[in-house]
XYZ file of C-alpha atoms in Angstrom:
777
model
C 31.634 81.521 -184.002
C 34.731 83.561 -183.046
C 36.335 80.536 -181.371
C 35.563 78.382 -184.397
C 37.098 80.931 -186.741
C 40.227 81.124 -184.644
C 40.557 77.343 -184.604
C 40.174 77.260 -188.382
C 42.943 79.884 -188.727
C 45.221 77.938 -186.399
C 44.536 74.761 -188.363
C 45.562 76.457 -191.606
C 48.816 77.508 -189.934
C 49.585 73.959 -188.868
C 48.115 74.021 -185.357
C 45.423 71.561 -184.393
C 43.082 72.033 -181.437
C 42.153 68.850 -179.586
C 39.368 70.241 -177.375
C 36.967 73.136 -177.362
C 37.386 74.015 -173.695
C 40.468 75.149 -171.790
C 40.239 72.224 -169.413
C 40.394 69.727 -172.255
C 42.929 71.546 -174.425
C 45.561 69.156 -175.652
C 49.079 69.590 -176.851
C 49.065 71.315 -180.211
C 51.727 70.374 -182.749
C 53.184 73.532 -184.327
C 54.811 73.007 -187.717
C 58.000 74.990 -188.136
C 59.924 75.896 -191.274
C 63.582 75.102 -191.611
C 65.879 77.693 -193.149
C 68.827 76.620 -195.276
C 71.523 78.869 -196.748
C 72.462 78.071 -200.326
C 75.700 80.037 -200.149
C 77.823 82.184 -197.843
C 76.602 85.465 -199.425
C 73.227 84.452 -200.831
C 69.952 85.116 -199.094
C 68.053 81.939 -198.299
C 64.435 81.317 -199.295
C 61.801 79.624 -197.172
C 61.883 75.913 -197.761
C 59.036 73.413 -197.828
C 57.531 72.303 -194.551
C 59.497 69.483 -192.968
C 57.959 66.027 -192.834
C 58.846 65.722 -189.136
C 57.918 69.072 -187.666
C 58.882 70.051 -184.176
C 56.040 70.578 -181.752
C 55.346 72.959 -178.916
C 52.560 73.107 -176.387
C 50.052 75.946 -176.748
C 47.241 76.473 -174.253
C 44.054 78.296 -175.243
C 41.898 80.425 -172.958
C 38.083 80.602 -172.969
C 38.114 83.082 -175.852
C 40.336 80.883 -177.971
C 43.513 82.984 -177.598
C 46.884 81.397 -176.944
C 48.042 81.627 -173.328
C 51.589 83.041 -173.354
C 54.032 82.871 -170.441
C 53.922 85.977 -168.252
C 57.672 86.027 -167.615
C 60.391 86.539 -170.177
C 62.800 83.677 -170.856
C 65.776 83.689 -168.548
C 68.258 84.170 -171.360
C 66.800 87.648 -172.051
C 68.269 88.939 -168.811
C 67.094 92.577 -168.866
C 64.122 94.317 -170.348
C 64.121 96.215 -173.628
C 64.515 99.703 -172.133
C 67.593 98.692 -170.165
C 69.190 97.126 -173.205
C 69.031 100.419 -175.103
C 70.051 102.598 -172.165
C 73.261 104.572 -172.921
C 74.838 103.447 -169.670
C 74.468 99.775 -170.561
C 77.914 98.283 -171.086
C 77.095 94.977 -172.747
C 78.841 94.700 -176.110
C 78.127 92.603 -179.187
C 80.412 91.737 -182.081
C 79.392 92.271 -185.684
C 81.431 91.742 -188.846
C 81.299 94.585 -191.357
C 82.960 93.990 -194.710
C 85.231 91.460 -193.023
C 86.125 93.740 -190.095
C 85.045 92.609 -186.636
C 83.841 95.440 -184.416
C 82.539 95.560 -180.862
C 79.490 97.820 -180.508
C 77.184 98.628 -177.632
C 74.142 96.421 -177.452
C 71.235 98.260 -179.025
C 73.402 100.207 -181.483
C 72.312 100.379 -185.084
C 74.298 99.098 -188.032
C 74.988 102.618 -189.272
C 76.665 103.402 -185.955
C 78.678 100.218 -186.163
C 79.832 101.109 -189.661
C 81.066 104.490 -188.466
C 83.174 102.784 -185.800
C 85.203 101.012 -188.472
C 85.438 104.105 -190.664
C 82.856 103.066 -193.258
C 80.659 105.956 -194.334
C 77.148 104.800 -195.149
C 75.165 107.309 -197.232
C 72.094 108.762 -195.594
C 69.564 111.558 -195.944
C 67.064 111.093 -193.128
C 69.328 109.702 -190.397
C 70.843 112.147 -187.900
C 72.723 111.328 -184.730
C 70.680 113.685 -182.532
C 67.244 112.877 -183.939
C 65.006 109.852 -183.732
C 65.218 107.168 -186.416
C 62.737 107.612 -189.260
C 63.991 105.271 -191.993
C 62.397 107.362 -194.736
C 65.025 107.754 -197.421
C 66.273 104.117 -197.647
C 69.632 105.402 -198.839
C 71.507 103.572 -196.091
C 70.654 100.081 -197.375
C 73.168 97.368 -196.542
C 73.217 93.619 -197.065
C 73.060 91.162 -194.180
C 74.070 87.576 -194.676
C 71.028 85.275 -195.000
C 68.613 88.195 -195.093
C 66.118 88.074 -197.982
C 66.726 91.681 -199.057
C 68.802 94.753 -198.154
C 67.892 96.466 -194.880
C 68.092 100.058 -193.695
C 71.231 100.374 -191.580
C 69.798 103.280 -189.567
C 66.906 101.198 -188.202
C 68.465 97.724 -187.875
C 70.022 96.975 -184.472
C 73.287 95.088 -184.427
C 73.047 91.442 -183.370
C 75.848 89.109 -182.245
C 77.662 87.476 -185.140
C 75.828 89.523 -187.772
C 77.726 89.763 -191.081
C 77.118 93.045 -192.889
C 78.205 94.017 -196.403
C 78.150 97.680 -197.419
C 79.747 97.487 -200.850
C 78.291 94.387 -202.477
C 76.627 94.472 -205.928
C 73.221 94.145 -204.287
C 73.856 97.201 -202.130
C 75.168 99.257 -205.034
C 72.154 98.402 -207.150
C 69.753 99.181 -204.299
C 71.314 102.567 -203.611
C 71.291 103.397 -207.282
C 67.598 102.615 -207.417
C 66.837 104.719 -204.353
C 68.762 107.642 -205.815
C 66.900 107.327 -209.097
C 63.565 107.522 -207.297
C 64.703 110.577 -205.328
C 65.775 112.370 -208.495
C 62.554 111.503 -210.318
C 60.696 114.466 -208.860
C 63.651 116.646 -207.905
C 63.854 119.848 -209.993
C 66.950 120.798 -211.975
C 67.625 123.848 -209.797
C 71.295 123.306 -208.983
C 72.558 126.443 -210.797
C 70.194 128.679 -208.799
C 70.006 126.702 -205.551
C 71.680 128.152 -202.457
C 72.566 124.635 -201.350
C 74.753 124.149 -204.415
C 78.296 123.164 -203.508
C 77.338 121.772 -200.097
C 74.325 119.659 -201.038
C 74.130 116.084 -199.817
C 71.948 115.129 -202.761
C 74.528 116.451 -205.211
C 77.397 114.635 -203.526
C 75.635 111.304 -203.098
C 74.179 111.304 -206.597
C 77.733 111.592 -207.907
C 78.967 108.685 -205.795
C 75.967 106.370 -205.725
C 73.681 107.435 -208.575
C 73.413 106.193 -212.142
C 74.918 107.957 -215.144
C 71.530 108.539 -216.776
C 67.885 108.860 -215.891
C 64.860 107.045 -217.267
C 62.106 109.398 -216.126
C 59.778 110.705 -218.809
C 56.859 111.771 -216.603
C 56.200 115.354 -215.592
C 57.855 116.224 -212.291
C 55.556 117.139 -209.456
C 55.314 120.663 -208.103
C 54.683 121.721 -204.502
C 53.635 125.134 -203.260
C 56.223 126.917 -201.117
C 55.444 127.557 -197.462
C 55.897 130.809 -195.552
C 57.870 129.851 -192.446
C 58.825 133.415 -191.524
C 61.605 135.922 -192.250
C 64.432 133.465 -191.567
C 63.748 130.261 -193.536
C 63.323 130.235 -197.300
C 61.342 127.305 -198.690
C 61.378 125.680 -202.131
C 59.293 122.635 -201.291
C 59.498 121.133 -204.789
C 63.053 120.149 -203.840
C 61.936 118.328 -200.678
C 62.783 114.594 -200.507
C 60.658 113.934 -197.372
C 63.498 113.033 -195.050
C 61.518 114.707 -192.185
C 64.657 115.978 -190.475
C 63.042 119.391 -190.065
C 59.895 117.844 -188.586
C 61.835 115.782 -186.070
C 64.088 118.693 -185.079
C 61.162 121.036 -184.527
C 59.327 118.439 -182.442
C 62.171 116.820 -180.519
C 64.817 119.539 -180.060
C 63.084 122.883 -180.501
C 59.889 121.612 -178.877
C 57.614 123.355 -181.364
C 54.935 121.176 -182.953
C 54.579 123.346 -186.020
C 55.967 121.206 -188.836
C 54.499 117.913 -189.968
C 53.569 115.819 -192.976
C 50.310 116.166 -194.861
C 49.077 113.697 -197.485
C 50.370 110.306 -198.563
C 52.498 108.946 -201.345
C 53.159 111.345 -204.197
C 50.859 113.919 -202.565
C 52.853 114.047 -199.313
C 54.080 117.507 -198.277
C 55.993 119.027 -195.381
C 54.148 121.961 -193.883
C 52.325 123.494 -190.963
C 48.822 122.227 -191.937
C 47.247 125.497 -190.793
C 49.333 128.203 -192.428
C 51.608 129.817 -189.845
C 55.246 130.677 -189.359
C 57.856 128.569 -187.575
C 57.992 130.407 -184.254
C 61.101 129.080 -182.568
C 64.356 130.596 -181.337
C 66.202 127.649 -182.940
C 64.426 127.582 -186.299
C 67.533 128.380 -188.345
C 69.006 124.967 -187.576
C 66.568 123.313 -189.991
C 68.524 124.966 -192.821
C 71.645 123.113 -191.662
C 69.741 119.853 -191.293
C 68.032 119.929 -194.679
C 70.090 117.668 -197.001
C 68.777 119.428 -200.121
C 67.814 122.999 -200.984
C 64.240 122.830 -199.739
C 64.992 124.837 -196.567
C 67.698 127.496 -196.750
C 68.572 130.757 -195.069
C 66.382 133.558 -196.378
C 68.819 136.423 -195.555
C 71.662 134.481 -197.235
C 69.700 133.757 -200.431
C 71.614 134.471 -203.665
C 74.490 136.239 -201.896
C 77.474 133.869 -202.149
C 78.665 130.389 -203.028
C 80.489 128.262 -200.442
C 83.706 128.072 -202.469
C 83.935 131.887 -202.414
C 83.941 132.107 -198.623
C 86.784 132.239 -196.133
C 86.093 130.419 -192.870
C 87.115 131.539 -189.373
C 86.369 129.682 -186.146
C 85.075 132.009 -183.460
C 82.702 132.456 -180.503
C 79.272 134.051 -180.328
C 78.896 136.909 -177.823
C 75.272 137.981 -178.375
C 74.190 136.116 -175.246
C 75.871 134.540 -172.251
C 75.885 131.011 -173.640
C 79.139 131.239 -175.629
C 78.155 129.128 -178.629
C 80.975 127.979 -180.895
C 80.474 129.408 -184.378
C 82.044 129.560 -187.806
C 82.172 132.964 -189.476
C 82.154 132.859 -193.295
C 83.415 136.021 -194.965
C 84.013 137.334 -198.465
C 85.791 140.550 -199.383
C 85.926 141.861 -195.839
C 82.219 141.273 -195.176
C 80.538 138.680 -192.974
C 78.267 136.609 -195.209
C 76.909 134.048 -192.754
C 77.380 132.463 -189.340
C 77.168 128.694 -188.839
C 77.546 126.468 -185.755
C 80.650 124.551 -184.746
C 80.507 121.280 -182.850
C 81.116 121.543 -179.106
C 79.477 118.847 -177.024
C 80.020 120.747 -173.766
C 78.236 123.913 -174.883
C 76.040 124.196 -177.961
C 76.470 120.678 -179.410
C 75.849 121.498 -183.098
C 73.020 124.027 -182.784
C 72.935 127.819 -182.487
C 70.116 130.245 -181.800
C 68.522 132.396 -184.482
C 70.003 135.533 -182.943
C 73.487 134.058 -183.217
C 72.923 132.944 -186.797
C 71.072 135.872 -188.368
C 72.031 139.054 -186.464
C 75.339 139.465 -188.323
C 73.800 141.954 -190.773
C 73.790 144.418 -187.881
C 77.598 144.457 -188.108
C 77.487 146.617 -191.246
C 74.771 149.070 -190.220
C 75.061 152.131 -187.976
C 78.777 151.514 -187.523
C 81.141 154.061 -186.025
C 84.174 154.202 -188.303
C 86.015 157.353 -187.163
C 86.571 159.325 -183.927
C 84.083 162.131 -183.313
C 84.012 165.167 -181.038
C 81.146 167.377 -179.912
C 82.371 170.939 -179.533
C 79.550 172.030 -177.207
C 76.247 170.718 -175.916
C 74.281 172.222 -178.784
C 76.669 171.056 -181.482
C 76.612 167.819 -183.445
C 79.264 165.137 -183.323
C 81.873 165.833 -185.983
C 84.687 163.591 -187.306
C 88.137 164.174 -185.837
C 91.574 162.630 -185.857
C 92.645 160.061 -183.309
C 95.181 162.473 -181.801
C 92.594 165.208 -181.286
C 90.032 162.854 -179.793
C 92.477 161.245 -177.372
C 93.871 164.607 -176.295
C 90.395 165.929 -175.483
C 89.634 162.851 -173.368
C 93.010 162.936 -171.599
C 92.600 166.619 -170.696
C 89.274 165.883 -169.036
C 90.639 162.878 -167.163
C 93.661 164.784 -165.876
C 91.564 167.755 -164.774
C 88.951 165.696 -162.942
C 89.190 164.385 -159.390
C 89.664 160.618 -159.285
C 86.555 160.172 -157.174
C 84.556 161.962 -159.862
C 85.591 159.597 -162.698
C 83.442 156.569 -163.477
C 83.127 153.902 -166.169
C 80.422 151.511 -167.305
C 81.174 148.306 -169.186
C 78.603 147.059 -171.703
C 77.396 143.535 -172.525
C 79.775 142.986 -175.477
C 83.039 144.085 -173.854
C 85.899 141.598 -173.956
C 88.131 140.692 -171.036
C 91.233 142.432 -172.409
C 89.546 145.814 -172.856
C 87.908 145.535 -169.415
C 91.301 144.907 -167.863
C 92.845 147.919 -169.612
C 89.965 150.209 -168.639
C 90.148 149.111 -165.011
C 93.908 149.727 -164.874
C 93.500 153.122 -166.533
C 90.900 154.351 -164.055
C 92.886 152.928 -161.153
C 95.834 155.022 -162.299
C 93.563 158.065 -161.866
C 92.656 156.882 -158.336
C 89.167 155.774 -159.370
C 87.584 152.463 -158.432
C 84.210 153.236 -160.017
C 84.254 150.707 -162.856
C 80.827 149.098 -163.144
C 79.791 145.957 -165.011
C 76.461 145.567 -166.774
C 75.197 142.979 -164.299
C 73.166 143.234 -161.086
C 74.798 142.570 -157.739
C 73.170 139.197 -157.072
C 74.126 137.194 -154.018
C 77.809 138.106 -153.929
C 80.728 139.094 -156.138
C 83.380 137.650 -153.825
C 82.592 134.023 -154.713
C 82.480 132.835 -158.307
C 79.780 130.321 -157.442
C 77.384 133.220 -156.796
C 77.266 134.412 -160.415
C 78.061 131.410 -162.635
C 76.239 128.317 -163.838
C 77.883 125.969 -161.340
C 76.307 122.809 -162.743
C 77.926 123.564 -166.149
C 75.857 123.571 -169.321
C 76.262 119.855 -169.971
C 75.668 119.119 -166.284
C 72.114 120.418 -166.553
C 71.214 117.040 -168.021
C 72.311 115.343 -164.783
C 69.736 117.164 -162.651
C 66.752 115.187 -161.381
C 64.680 118.155 -160.114
C 64.795 121.701 -161.490
C 63.521 125.033 -160.181
C 63.526 128.179 -162.353
C 63.536 131.527 -160.543
C 62.817 134.774 -162.409
C 64.011 133.463 -165.747
C 62.570 132.677 -169.159
C 65.131 130.238 -170.521
C 63.514 130.218 -173.929
C 64.527 133.871 -174.387
C 67.626 134.113 -172.197
C 69.365 130.867 -173.240
C 67.446 128.879 -175.897
C 70.072 126.144 -176.141
C 70.132 125.662 -172.384
C 66.360 125.434 -172.564
C 66.690 122.735 -175.251
C 68.959 120.679 -172.977
C 66.535 121.059 -170.111
C 63.670 120.037 -172.394
C 65.496 116.841 -173.301
C 65.900 116.045 -169.630
C 62.305 116.871 -168.744
C 60.659 115.287 -171.780
C 62.622 112.048 -172.086
C 63.475 111.360 -168.444
C 60.436 112.885 -166.742
C 62.439 115.212 -164.493
C 60.075 117.545 -162.587
C 60.503 121.224 -163.489
C 58.897 124.128 -161.637
C 59.115 127.891 -162.112
C 58.719 130.995 -160.011
C 58.349 134.099 -162.123
C 57.024 134.650 -165.628
C 54.481 132.109 -166.829
C 56.373 131.603 -170.070
C 55.524 129.274 -172.930
C 58.472 126.927 -172.466
C 58.886 123.944 -174.744
C 58.136 121.338 -172.062
C 55.659 120.737 -169.284
C 56.454 122.453 -166.007
C 54.660 123.514 -162.858
C 54.180 127.240 -162.427
C 54.389 127.785 -158.689
C 53.669 131.523 -158.759
C 54.924 134.841 -160.019
C 55.587 136.758 -156.816
C 58.433 136.682 -154.337
C 56.162 135.181 -151.677
C 56.461 131.757 -153.317
C 60.248 132.031 -153.158
C 60.075 132.925 -149.465
C 57.858 129.904 -148.791
C 60.292 127.637 -150.598
C 63.265 129.079 -148.731
C 61.471 128.379 -145.450
C 60.675 124.804 -146.503
C 56.914 125.387 -146.416
C 56.160 124.811 -150.100
C 55.348 121.291 -151.396
C 57.988 121.574 -154.139
C 60.664 121.968 -151.471
C 60.230 118.273 -150.649
C 60.843 117.446 -154.327
C 64.136 119.351 -154.237
C 65.163 117.941 -150.872
C 64.548 114.332 -151.945
C 66.364 114.693 -155.274
C 69.901 113.416 -155.617
C 71.000 116.325 -157.804
C 68.563 119.237 -157.597
C 69.155 122.297 -159.751
C 68.041 125.888 -159.103
C 68.465 128.276 -162.061
C 68.249 131.911 -161.006
C 67.838 134.622 -163.637
C 69.444 138.025 -163.193
C 65.986 139.562 -163.390
C 65.525 138.516 -159.761
C 68.176 141.058 -158.739
C 66.969 143.924 -160.932
C 64.476 144.948 -158.258
C 64.474 147.497 -155.434
C 64.476 144.580 -152.974
C 67.315 142.710 -154.714
C 69.137 142.241 -151.406
C 66.094 140.519 -149.929
C 65.727 138.242 -152.978
C 69.403 137.304 -152.695
C 68.840 136.517 -149.004
C 65.945 134.206 -149.929
C 68.074 132.362 -152.493
C 70.840 131.925 -149.909
C 68.266 130.624 -147.435
C 67.011 128.095 -149.979
C 70.560 126.896 -150.643
C 71.184 126.475 -146.909
C 67.888 124.695 -146.235
C 68.031 122.298 -149.191
C 71.102 120.225 -148.341
C 71.428 118.246 -151.619
C 71.687 121.502 -153.574
C 75.384 121.849 -152.733
C 77.124 118.584 -151.975
C 80.299 116.726 -152.785
C 80.591 116.565 -156.580
C 77.525 118.696 -157.288
C 76.643 122.375 -157.007
C 73.099 122.930 -158.206
C 72.822 126.651 -157.389
C 73.278 128.331 -160.776
C 72.904 131.839 -162.166
C 71.850 132.362 -165.795
C 73.860 135.314 -167.116
C 72.306 136.762 -170.293
C 75.399 138.705 -171.479
C 78.855 137.684 -172.641
C 80.758 140.247 -170.560
C 79.152 139.629 -167.161
C 81.234 136.747 -165.773
C 84.549 138.066 -167.100
C 83.916 141.515 -165.657
C 83.064 140.140 -162.232
C 86.105 137.852 -162.326
C 88.273 140.939 -162.832
C 86.756 142.644 -159.805
C 84.349 145.117 -161.378
C 81.453 146.456 -159.347
C 77.922 145.438 -160.365
C 75.741 148.240 -161.661
C 73.465 149.598 -158.900
C 69.781 149.056 -159.603
C 68.344 150.832 -156.575
C 68.289 154.503 -155.729
C 70.053 153.824 -152.422
C 72.991 152.146 -154.185
C 73.262 154.692 -156.981
C 72.922 157.768 -154.799
C 70.831 160.846 -155.443
C 70.741 161.833 -159.100
C 71.016 165.495 -158.108
C 74.426 164.849 -156.605
C 75.870 164.075 -160.078
C 78.557 161.680 -158.770
C 80.744 161.736 -161.906
C 82.238 164.595 -163.869
C 83.786 162.241 -166.439
C 81.930 159.096 -167.504
C 83.568 156.472 -169.721
C 81.145 154.119 -171.510
C 82.784 150.994 -172.915
C 80.082 149.726 -175.255
C 77.423 150.579 -172.677
C 74.100 151.778 -174.103
C 71.665 151.099 -171.245
C 72.639 154.186 -169.267
C 69.948 155.788 -167.142
C 69.908 159.406 -168.299
C 68.211 160.521 -165.074
C 71.374 159.663 -163.131
C 73.738 161.673 -165.332
C 74.512 165.298 -164.716
C 74.013 167.563 -167.755
C 77.547 168.881 -167.140
C 79.137 165.449 -167.156
C 81.702 164.754 -169.866
C 80.814 161.457 -171.547
C 83.200 159.310 -173.574
C 81.733 156.479 -175.598
C 83.948 153.715 -176.971
C 82.127 151.186 -179.127
C 81.310 150.023 -182.599
C 77.688 151.078 -183.108
C 75.910 154.403 -183.013
C 73.447 153.494 -180.294
C 72.193 155.458 -177.289
C 75.647 155.737 -175.713
C 77.121 157.396 -178.808
C 74.118 159.698 -179.100
C 74.734 161.325 -175.718
C 78.559 161.256 -175.842
C 80.900 164.234 -176.134
C 83.670 162.104 -177.642
C 83.171 158.884 -179.591
C 86.022 156.403 -180.092
C 85.367 153.672 -182.715
C 86.061 150.145 -181.520
C 85.964 146.697 -183.123
C 83.112 144.192 -183.059
C 83.556 140.572 -181.977
C 84.160 139.368 -185.549
C 86.946 141.922 -185.999
C 89.299 141.186 -183.108
C 91.072 138.474 -181.160
C 89.517 138.669 -177.736
C 88.549 136.603 -174.689
C 84.992 136.140 -173.460
C 83.638 134.103 -170.548
C 80.290 132.337 -170.817
C 77.727 131.790 -168.077
C 79.403 128.639 -166.748
C 82.758 130.428 -166.375
C 84.424 128.949 -169.472
C 86.916 131.343 -171.107
C 86.896 131.244 -174.918
C 88.444 133.401 -177.613
C 87.107 134.980 -180.745
C 89.210 135.287 -183.879
C 89.463 138.149 -186.350
C 87.468 137.264 -189.434
C 87.397 140.729 -191.031
C 89.109 144.052 -190.390
C 87.366 146.853 -188.477
C 85.784 149.475 -190.732
C 87.470 152.808 -191.360
C 89.642 154.028 -188.506
C 88.205 151.692 -185.887
C 90.720 149.888 -183.675
C 90.794 147.102 -181.123
C 89.347 148.287 -177.823
C 92.344 147.461 -175.684
C 94.638 149.356 -178.071
C 92.474 152.478 -177.804
C 92.666 152.452 -174.014
C 96.387 151.752 -174.106
C 96.918 154.737 -176.434
C 94.757 156.939 -174.179
C 96.887 156.003 -171.178
C 100.014 157.023 -173.048
C 98.533 160.388 -174.080
C 97.399 160.946 -170.473
C 100.917 160.244 -169.137
C 99.562 157.194 -167.288
C 101.134 154.608 -169.575
C 99.953 151.088 -168.843
C 102.756 148.535 -168.276
C 101.969 146.439 -171.364
C 101.852 147.107 -175.092
C 100.935 143.771 -176.638
C 97.949 141.452 -176.450
C 100.067 138.821 -174.707
C 101.099 141.454 -172.180
C 97.475 142.266 -171.431
C 96.691 138.595 -170.931
C 99.680 138.190 -168.657
C 98.286 141.025 -166.562
C 94.870 139.287 -166.525
C 96.475 136.080 -165.265
C 97.685 137.883 -162.137
C 94.082 138.706 -161.182
C 92.031 135.874 -162.704
C 94.333 133.081 -163.881
C 91.362 130.913 -164.879
C 90.691 133.297 -167.787
C 94.111 132.648 -169.338
C 95.521 129.380 -168.016
C 92.202 127.509 -168.004
C 91.167 128.437 -171.517
C 88.276 126.289 -172.835
C 87.930 124.668 -169.395
C 85.677 125.259 -166.423
C 87.224 125.545 -162.983
C 84.332 124.904 -160.588
C 84.196 126.251 -157.075
C 84.110 123.462 -154.516
C 80.626 122.968 -153.030
C 82.056 123.236 -149.512
C 83.573 126.649 -150.227
C 80.426 127.768 -152.049
C 78.222 126.732 -149.115
C 80.451 128.627 -146.690
C 80.650 131.770 -148.846
C 76.931 131.800 -149.683
C 75.648 131.077 -146.205
C 72.869 133.288 -144.887
C 74.584 136.381 -143.456
C 73.925 137.129 -139.801
C 71.840 140.084 -138.867
C 68.451 141.421 -139.732
C 66.591 139.884 -142.645
C 66.331 142.347 -145.567
C 62.883 143.470 -146.567
C 61.216 141.797 -149.538
C 58.260 142.983 -151.571
C 56.393 139.685 -151.328
C 53.707 140.804 -153.770
C 56.173 142.052 -156.368
C 56.451 139.894 -159.518
C 59.686 138.198 -160.513
C 60.410 139.071 -164.141
C 62.864 137.912 -166.777
C 65.803 140.157 -167.646
C 65.261 139.611 -171.402
C 61.841 140.843 -172.540
C 62.802 140.808 -176.249
C 64.860 137.891 -177.533
C 65.698 139.403 -180.919
C 66.956 142.797 -179.677
C 69.287 142.721 -176.687
C 72.334 144.802 -177.701
C 73.574 147.345 -180.218
C 74.280 144.733 -182.916
C 70.862 143.118 -182.816
C 69.149 146.515 -182.624
C 70.919 147.492 -185.846
C 69.938 144.269 -187.626
C 67.119 144.479 -190.151
C 66.658 140.713 -189.914
C 66.072 140.921 -186.175
C 63.639 143.792 -186.769
C 61.728 141.556 -189.198
C 61.590 138.840 -186.538
C 60.195 141.243 -183.972
C 57.547 142.309 -186.461
C 56.699 138.713 -187.376
C 56.836 137.040 -183.964
C 56.338 139.969 -181.612
C 59.123 139.144 -179.166
């Protein structure tokens, strides 16, 4: 009966079956339809069946199905996946509004239009997300096509003629816009997206001058996505950008669509918050006012803001940001495009922690008269004179300084020169010793941030990338999820946003890998470009020297790890000051009792804290004189005898170095509050009061001094100067002598237990406190 039904269906379609068995199947005439164009711009209709149809041979199997050839025609050449591969160089020519353009085979029409400078309107399409084709705003006309097609989903074909401004296209876009506005509320006067809304702009250009809707507009209940994202879901146009970003980039399957047609909604299905370190980017992606920044709600309009391009320093990633200010106050922080670093995303800490810049600020110098007294405001002259008297009276060997995670390169250089003038070399950076400080390859991300996507096998050691570097984790997710690169981890069993193999949590697994005894060692050894990401938490242990020895042993045993054109041994630095401080020759902070010395010895009589708040009080003598220079009243200011107010990263022109060794500069967006000054100026003034005047008095002079020690921080601005793999292999070879002891049973932990509170700015932020309360991390 099934075979008879299939024959009847084939007969209706113009195919006749000559026999009922495969052995007796005859040639089957297939009637084809001829297509004729009635004009150069008109879409053709299907014509009547020709009287002399062409015929093809179709063989049927025992079940009555057509037997198709098992090999593709020779003119196809390559398979579908290879045609769409980014490295494929085959080009096709399409004609867009009379302009011929060569595009990569597999490109869409909307990409081809951008190549010739034609902007096609869109709501759902985004260059870094998958194609959805929901909004239909990008309709274009193709010659001989029966109707307009979505340019975001139509691949370019050779000789295709596309029209983006024909009457058909204009009418189609006008109709799409009318449907979008049918249920969109009239919230523009109270919408935070007003002034930078894609729906506003495109309705002006492509919409009609009047509406015909008389029905009641639909209403949708708002969703609670957490303390960062404000939702007004009645404004949603179902572009699904937020859903695709959460799934594809952030790796969090929280958002989705529920319902169909007019009842469709964007939500979490089971009510929960959007728990992602990159969740704020959905506010940038949303083309309407459905998803906006909750802390920014009803605070400013975009035309009131002054924009300053700058760099984020709240982690070691160095994201490029835009600081929007009004009346001397930071109103919001947005991402800037940089393909080599953050692409066009930023983390939630970068975006929302700016409210900590106006809380608990130090705006005037303060002096503590005695140990029992409180800090009291003083003049700059009095404060500097008190500090200089203590420095002059103290022995150089009894003067020390600690540099915090937010210190810039210029102030570090000035502080180092000042203490050197007092015959002190005890200037410590807020970073563990690691493998070595003599070779830059020992403490930087040698593969570069963009180079992570070239790795074909990845090993994580004592790091939780989701908390330490969320954007680096997103790049690694793209590599692991789309290309199937194997990823393994030794250390915390974290909830990363991709599948990985947890090899173990103790140092014993690392020792087995270094000796080549672990099965994953073969995966690294057979890879063309293996990558080992080591977190600084591995060196914040009593046996840090032994862990560093094991990492060196792994680098020496796994030959492809460091080869010509590739250095896959990388360190993930969680702070913005770490690489710059080590480049300038600062000493890593000791994490073991043997390195730090006995606390009863009280090694320093004068201790200078440059934005350093993680001081171990057990290692400080009660008689020590403490100077704190910084911008927030954190732990360092609480224990200080003299407090000198400095400037935050949005209030000064300064240089920072990210984890890959790329020097970048912030720009002053607002002025420091009260009597606060730039950090390098404070140290320069202190040197003059102390009769140890530093040989420079301008910012350019400081940078010229930096170039004599680390020229890559000045001359190679915005670039990365990698260490050659040959030099790195020689410098990081296993040192001769006895193997250091390792606590094999000790767990390898991440250096960042709390993503939302890592420094004095984030600890002062009420938004970050709300995130800790909501997400618990």
